[in-house]
PDB file of C-alpha atoms in Angstrom:
ATOM      1  CA  MET A 476     123.519 122.520 122.146  1.00 57.00           C
ATOM      2  CA  THR A 477     124.907 125.896 121.827  1.00 58.00           C
ATOM      3  CA  GLY A 478     125.518 127.313 118.526  1.00 62.00           C
ATOM      4  CA  PRO A 479     124.545 126.667 115.130  1.00 72.00           C
ATOM      5  CA  LEU A 480     123.757 122.829 114.230  1.00 80.00           C
ATOM      6  CA  LEU A 481     126.768 121.318 112.576  1.00 91.00           C
ATOM      7  CA  ILE A 482     126.048 118.533 109.866  1.00 96.00           C
ATOM      8  CA  ASP A 483     128.557 115.830 108.984  1.00 96.00           C
ATOM      9  CA  ASP A 484     128.530 112.686 106.363  1.00 97.00           C
ATOM     10  CA  THR A 485     128.484 109.915 108.213  1.00 96.00           C
ATOM     11  CA  THR A 486     131.439 107.826 108.753  1.00 95.00           C
ATOM     12  CA  PRO A 487     131.736 104.162 109.157  1.00 94.00           C
ATOM     13  CA  ALA A 488     133.303 104.939 112.782  1.00 95.00           C
ATOM     14  CA  ASP A 489     129.765 106.541 113.288  1.00 96.00           C
ATOM     15  CA  HIS A 490     128.164 102.620 112.969  1.00 94.00           C
ATOM     16  CA  ASP A 491     127.824 101.735 116.623  1.00 95.00           C
ATOM     17  CA  ALA A 492     127.112 105.322 117.556  1.00 95.00           C
ATOM     18  CA  ILE A 493     123.991 105.534 115.123  1.00 95.00           C
ATOM     19  CA  GLU A 494     122.508 101.910 116.097  1.00 92.00           C
ATOM     20  CA  HIS A 495     122.680 103.415 119.627  1.00 93.00           C
ATOM     21  CA  LEU A 496     120.738 106.362 118.715  1.00 95.00           C
ATOM     22  CA  LEU A 497     118.647 104.368 116.431  1.00 92.00           C
ATOM     23  CA  ASP A 498     117.350 102.119 119.281  1.00 91.00           C
ATOM     24  CA  LEU A 499     116.940 104.792 121.899  1.00 91.00           C
ATOM     25  CA  SER A 500     114.694 106.314 119.336  1.00 90.00           C
ATOM     26  CA  PHE A 501     112.889 103.760 118.105  1.00 87.00           C
ATOM     27  CA  GLY A 502     113.554 100.634 120.030  1.00 82.00           C
ATOM     28  CA  VAL A 503     115.174  97.382 119.224  1.00 80.00           C
ATOM     29  CA  ASP A 504     112.074  95.852 117.285  1.00 80.00           C
ATOM     30  CA  ARG A 505     112.385  98.601 114.801  1.00 80.00           C
ATOM     31  CA  ARG A 506     114.453  95.777 112.507  1.00 71.00           C
ATOM     32  CA  THR A 507     110.890  94.168 112.156  1.00 72.00           C
ATOM     33  CA  LYS A 508     109.196  97.385 109.890  1.00 79.00           C
ATOM     34  CA  THR A 509     108.951  97.355 106.662  1.00 78.00           C
ATOM     35  CA  SER A 510     111.022 100.398 106.041  1.00 79.00           C
ATOM     36  CA  TYR A 511     113.997  98.435 107.591  1.00 75.00           C
ATOM     37  CA  ARG A 512     113.527  95.247 105.906  1.00 78.00           C
ATOM     38  CA  LEU A 513     113.709  97.500 102.405  1.00 83.00           C
ATOM     39  CA  ARG A 514     117.420  98.511 103.558  1.00 85.00           C
ATOM     40  CA  GLU A 515     118.895  95.108 103.911  1.00 83.00           C
ATOM     41  CA  GLY A 516     121.517  94.196 102.150  1.00 82.00           C
ATOM     42  CA  SER A 517     121.413  97.686 100.248  1.00 86.00           C
ATOM     43  CA  HIS A 518     123.685 100.980 101.064  1.00 91.00           C
ATOM     44  CA  ALA A 519     122.536 104.001 101.519  1.00 93.00           C
ATOM     45  CA  ILE A 520     123.026 106.640  98.935  1.00 95.00           C
ATOM     46  CA  ASP A 521     126.976 108.364  99.060  1.00 91.00           C
ATOM     47  CA  GLY A 522     126.729 111.971 100.635  1.00 95.00           C
ATOM     48  CA  LEU A 523     122.861 111.834 101.849  1.00 98.00           C
ATOM     49  CA  SER A 524     124.123 109.377 105.120  1.00 97.00           C
ATOM     50  CA  MET A 525     124.562 112.428 107.950  1.00 98.00           C
ATOM     51  CA  VAL A 526     124.676 113.224 111.415  1.00 98.00           C
ATOM     52  CA  ILE A 527     124.737 115.902 113.738  1.00 97.00           C
ATOM     53  CA  ARG A 528     127.446 115.306 117.036  1.00 94.00           C
ATOM     54  CA  ASP A 529     127.092 116.893 120.264  1.00 92.00           C
ATOM     55  CA  PRO A 530     129.676 116.291 123.044  1.00 89.00           C
ATOM     56  CA  ALA A 531     127.056 115.621 125.691  1.00 89.00           C
ATOM     57  CA  VAL A 532     125.187 112.899 123.862  1.00 90.00           C
ATOM     58  CA  GLY A 533     127.345 111.834 121.207  1.00 89.00           C
ATOM     59  CA  LEU A 534     124.877 111.442 118.224  1.00 95.00           C
ATOM     60  CA  ALA A 535     122.207 114.183 118.521  1.00 96.00           C
ATOM     61  CA  GLY A 536     120.913 113.345 114.896  1.00 97.00           C
ATOM     62  CA  THR A 537     121.128 111.054 112.290  1.00 97.00           C
ATOM     63  CA  ILE A 538     119.407 110.573 108.682  1.00 98.00           C
ATOM     64  CA  SER A 539     120.046 108.719 105.500  1.00 97.00           C
ATOM     65  CA  PHE A 540     118.571 107.872 102.207  1.00 98.00           C
ATOM     66  CA  TRP A 541     118.511 104.554 100.327  1.00 96.00           C
ATOM     67  CA  PRO A 542     118.032 103.486  96.648  1.00 96.00           C
ATOM     68  CA  LEU A 543     114.436 102.291  95.574  1.00 96.00           C
ATOM     69  CA  ARG A 544     112.931 101.359  91.875  1.00 95.00           C
ATOM     70  CA  ILE A 545     108.661 101.337  91.392  1.00 96.00           C
ATOM     71  CA  GLY A 546     106.903  99.152  89.353  1.00 94.00           C
ATOM     72  CA  LYS A 547     107.437  97.869  85.860  1.00 91.00           C
ATOM     73  CA  THR A 548     109.164 101.321  84.358  1.00 90.00           C
ATOM     74  CA  GLY A 549     111.886 100.769  87.530  1.00 93.00           C
ATOM     75  CA  THR A 550     110.970 104.623  88.100  1.00 96.00           C
ATOM     76  CA  LYS A 551     114.181 105.729  90.856  1.00 96.00           C
ATOM     77  CA  ALA A 552     113.471 106.751  94.356  1.00 97.00           C
ATOM     78  CA  LEU A 553     114.935 107.797  97.599  1.00 98.00           C
ATOM     79  CA  LEU A 554     113.473 105.984 100.713  1.00 96.00           C
ATOM     80  CA  LEU A 555     114.085 108.685 103.462  1.00 97.00           C
ATOM     81  CA  GLY A 556     115.271 106.866 106.861  1.00 92.00           C
ATOM     82  CA  PRO A 557     115.675 106.210 109.249  1.00 95.00           C
ATOM     83  CA  LEU A 558     115.584 109.661 110.450  1.00 97.00           C
ATOM     84  CA  ALA A 559     116.036 110.335 114.678  1.00 96.00           C
ATOM     85  CA  VAL A 560     117.356 112.475 116.975  1.00 97.00           C
ATOM     86  CA  HIS A 561     118.447 111.726 120.695  1.00 96.00           C
ATOM     87  CA  PRO A 562     115.687 111.972 123.085  1.00 95.00           C
ATOM     88  CA  GLU A 563     117.493 114.769 124.958  1.00 94.00           C
ATOM     89  CA  ARG A 564     117.834 116.865 122.101  1.00 95.00           C
ATOM     90  CA  GLN A 565     114.397 116.928 120.723  1.00 94.00           C
ATOM     91  CA  ASN A 566     112.604 119.975 119.809  1.00 94.00           C
ATOM     92  CA  LEU A 567     115.636 121.865 118.486  1.00 94.00           C
ATOM     93  CA  GLY A 568     115.771 121.774 115.002  1.00 95.00           C
ATOM     94  CA  ILE A 569     117.722 118.553 114.287  1.00 96.00           C
ATOM     95  CA  GLY A 570     115.361 117.035 112.357  1.00 97.00           C
ATOM     96  CA  LEU A 571     114.443 119.517 110.342  1.00 97.00           C
ATOM     97  CA  ALA A 572     117.934 120.687 109.787  1.00 96.00           C
ATOM     98  CA  LEU A 573     119.053 117.327 108.935  1.00 98.00           C
ATOM     99  CA  MET A 574     116.200 116.927 106.577  1.00 98.00           C
ATOM    100  CA  ARG A 575     116.320 119.939 104.773  1.00 97.00           C
ATOM    101  CA  GLU A 576     120.263 119.224 104.204  1.00 97.00           C
ATOM    102  CA  GLY A 577     119.429 115.580 102.782  1.00 98.00           C
ATOM    103  CA  LEU A 578     116.633 116.935 100.720  1.00 98.00           C
ATOM    104  CA  ALA A 579     118.769 119.704  98.927  1.00 98.00           C
ATOM    105  CA  ARG A 580     121.710 117.090  98.605  1.00 98.00           C
ATOM    106  CA  ALA A 581     119.344 114.978  96.785  1.00 98.00           C
ATOM    107  CA  ARG A 582     118.036 117.832  94.801  1.00 98.00           C
ATOM    108  CA  VAL A 583     122.029 118.171  93.594  1.00 97.00           C
ATOM    109  CA  LEU A 584     122.631 115.027  93.034  1.00 97.00           C
ATOM    110  CA  GLY A 585     119.341 114.648  90.647  1.00 97.00           C
ATOM    111  CA  HIS A 586     117.090 112.343  92.468  1.00 98.00           C
ATOM    112  CA  ARG A 587     113.706 113.284  91.844  1.00 98.00           C
ATOM    113  CA  LEU A 588     111.165 111.435  94.485  1.00 98.00           C
ATOM    114  CA  VAL A 589     111.406 111.009  97.855  1.00 98.00           C
ATOM    115  CA  LEU A 590     108.967 108.128  99.925  1.00 97.00           C
ATOM    116  CA  LEU A 591     109.118 107.300 103.674  1.00 96.00           C
ATOM    117  CA  VAL A 592     106.921 106.053 106.427  1.00 95.00           C
ATOM    118  CA  GLY A 593     106.063 108.203 108.983  1.00 95.00           C
ATOM    119  CA  ASP A 594     104.174 111.123 110.667  1.00 96.00           C
ATOM    120  CA  GLU A 595     102.570 113.368 108.053  1.00 97.00           C
ATOM    121  CA  PRO A 596     102.032 116.579 110.332  1.00 97.00           C
ATOM    122  CA  TYR A 597     106.402 116.383 111.015  1.00 97.00           C
ATOM    123  CA  TYR A 598     107.094 115.771 107.977  1.00 98.00           C
ATOM    124  CA  ALA A 599     104.733 118.118 105.963  1.00 98.00           C
ATOM    125  CA  ARG A 600     107.144 120.711 107.522  1.00 97.00           C
ATOM    126  CA  VAL A 601     109.545 119.916 104.195  1.00 98.00           C
ATOM    127  CA  GLY A 602     106.991 119.429 101.824  1.00 98.00           C
ATOM    128  CA  PHE A 603     105.925 115.678 102.068  1.00 98.00           C
ATOM    129  CA  ARG A 604     101.794 114.359 101.605  1.00 98.00           C
ATOM    130  CA  LYS A 605     100.153 111.206 102.053  1.00 97.00           C
ATOM    131  CA  LEU A 606     101.005 109.136  98.792  1.00 96.00           C
ATOM    132  CA  PRO A 607      97.251 108.336  97.056  1.00 92.00           C
ATOM    133  CA  HIS A 608      96.294 104.736  98.375  1.00 88.00           C
ATOM    134  CA  ASP A 609      97.365 102.372  96.288  1.00 87.00           C
ATOM    135  CA  LEU A 610      99.383 104.159  94.057  1.00 95.00           C
ATOM    136  CA  ILE A 611     102.715 102.710  95.001  1.00 96.00           C
ATOM    137  CA  THR A 612     103.222  99.540  97.295  1.00 93.00           C
ATOM    138  CA  LEU A 613     105.823  98.418  99.633  1.00 92.00           C
ATOM    139  CA  PRO A 614     106.497  94.311 100.576  1.00 89.00           C
ATOM    140  CA  GLY A 615     105.057  94.509 103.687  1.00 88.00           C
ATOM    141  CA  PRO A 616     102.721  95.861 105.935  1.00 90.00           C
ATOM    142  CA  VAL A 617     102.581  99.669 105.867  1.00 92.00           C
ATOM    143  CA  ASN A 618      99.673 102.020 107.233  1.00 93.00           C
ATOM    144  CA  PRO A 619      98.940 104.000 104.003  1.00 94.00           C
ATOM    145  CA  ASP A 620      98.164 106.907 106.192  1.00 95.00           C
ATOM    146  CA  ARG A 621     102.156 107.293 106.718  1.00 95.00           C
ATOM    147  CA  PHE A 622     103.399 106.431 103.779  1.00 96.00           C
ATOM    148  CA  LEU A 623     104.260 109.881 102.140  1.00 97.00           C
ATOM    149  CA  TYR A 624     106.085 110.992  99.483  1.00 98.00           C
ATOM    150  CA  LEU A 625     107.879 114.461  98.152  1.00 98.00           C
ATOM    151  CA  GLU A 626     108.350 115.102  94.529  1.00 98.00           C
ATOM    152  CA  LEU A 627     112.118 116.981  94.070  1.00 98.00           C
ATOM    153  CA  LEU A 628     110.689 117.562  90.524  1.00 96.00           C
ATOM    154  CA  PRO A 629     107.449 118.739  90.294  1.00 96.00           C
ATOM    155  CA  GLY A 630     105.395 115.975  88.079  1.00 96.00           C
ATOM    156  CA  VAL A 631     107.565 112.999  88.499  1.00 96.00           C
ATOM    157  CA  LEU A 632     104.953 110.879  90.712  1.00 95.00           C
ATOM    158  CA  ASP A 633     102.912 111.125  87.396  1.00 95.00           C
ATOM    159  CA  GLY A 634     102.425 107.510  86.034  1.00 93.00           C
ATOM    160  CA  VAL A 635     104.474 106.079  88.476  1.00 95.00           C
ATOM    161  CA  SER A 636     102.909 103.051  90.335  1.00 95.00           C
ATOM    162  CA  GLY A 637     103.716  99.672  91.454  1.00 95.00           C
ATOM    163  CA  LEU A 638     105.992  97.880  94.273  1.00 94.00           C
ATOM    164  CA  ALA A 639     108.593 100.015  95.660  1.00 94.00           C
ATOM    165  CA  LEU A 640     112.066  97.740  95.852  1.00 93.00           C
ATOM    166  CA  PRO A 641     115.872  98.379  96.806  1.00 91.00           C
ATOM    167  CA  PRO A 642     117.508  98.073  93.494  1.00 88.00           C
ATOM    168  CA  HIS A 643     119.073  94.441  93.953  1.00 79.00           C
ATOM    169  CA  ARG A 644     115.586  93.144  94.839  1.00 75.00           C
ATOM    170  CA  TYR A 645     113.905  94.777  92.123  1.00 73.00           C
ATOM    171  CA  ALA A 646     116.810  93.383  89.528  1.00 70.00           C
ATOM    172  CA  ALA A 647     115.987  89.866  90.997  1.00 63.00           C
ATOM    173  CA  SER A 648     112.329  90.344  90.722  1.00 61.00           C
ATOM    174  CA  ALA A 649     112.617  91.582  87.063  1.00 50.00           C
ATOM    175  CA  ALA A 650     114.364  88.301  86.223  1.00 42.00           C
ATOM    176  CA  PHE A 651     111.571  86.477  87.447  1.00 40.00           C
ATOM    177  CA  ALA A 652     108.713  88.271  85.275  1.00 43.00           C
ATOM    178  CA  VAL A 653     110.689  87.208  82.192  1.00 39.00           C
ATOM    179  CA  PRO A 654     110.097  83.075  81.135  1.00 40.00           C
ATOM    180  CA  HIS A 655     113.441  81.357  81.955  1.00 39.00           C
ATOM    181  CA  GLY A 656     114.999  84.767  82.865  1.00 41.00           C
ATOM    182  CA  ALA A 657     115.494  85.074  79.198  1.00 39.00           C
TER     183      ALA A 657
END
C-alpha cells in the first residue's frame, strides 16, 4: 500500500469480501468460537463497522463492534471484533488504524466499555488490559488470559460483573429470571 490508510464505513456490498478476509485470517472454524457465537442474531453498531480497501488485495482490513449487556444491571458494553488484516498487508499499521478510529468513534457515540477476546500484547497498544478473572463471563469457553477490556470512561468497570450477552439474548434471559415472565 502506498499513501495514507483510508478508512471507509462498511457497506452491504462488502459482506462477501469481509467473509473472505475473515476466512483468510481466522479459518472457517472461526464461527465456532464464543465471540463469534455472541454475534449471532445481532447487528454491528452503526458507524462502528469499517474497512480499509486496497486495489491489490481487495479489503486490506476490517473491524466491527457489537452490543452487549452485562450482569443483573444490564451494563452496556461493546464487543470488538472481528478485527482482521489481509495476510499480505500485516505489519503496516492497518489493524491499529482501524482500532484507533473505531474506539474514537465509540467514544463520540457515548460508549463506555469495550470487551474482546484476543492477544493482550497486541491490543495493549491501544489500552486493552486483561479482565480480572471471573468478573465478567461469556456464554461459552474463553481463555481468561485472552479476555480483555478497555474503559472508554475511567471507572466504568467498577461494580460491573456477570454474564455478557447480546441485547436480544439478554432480554430473553431477563424474562426467564422473573417467574412466569411477569
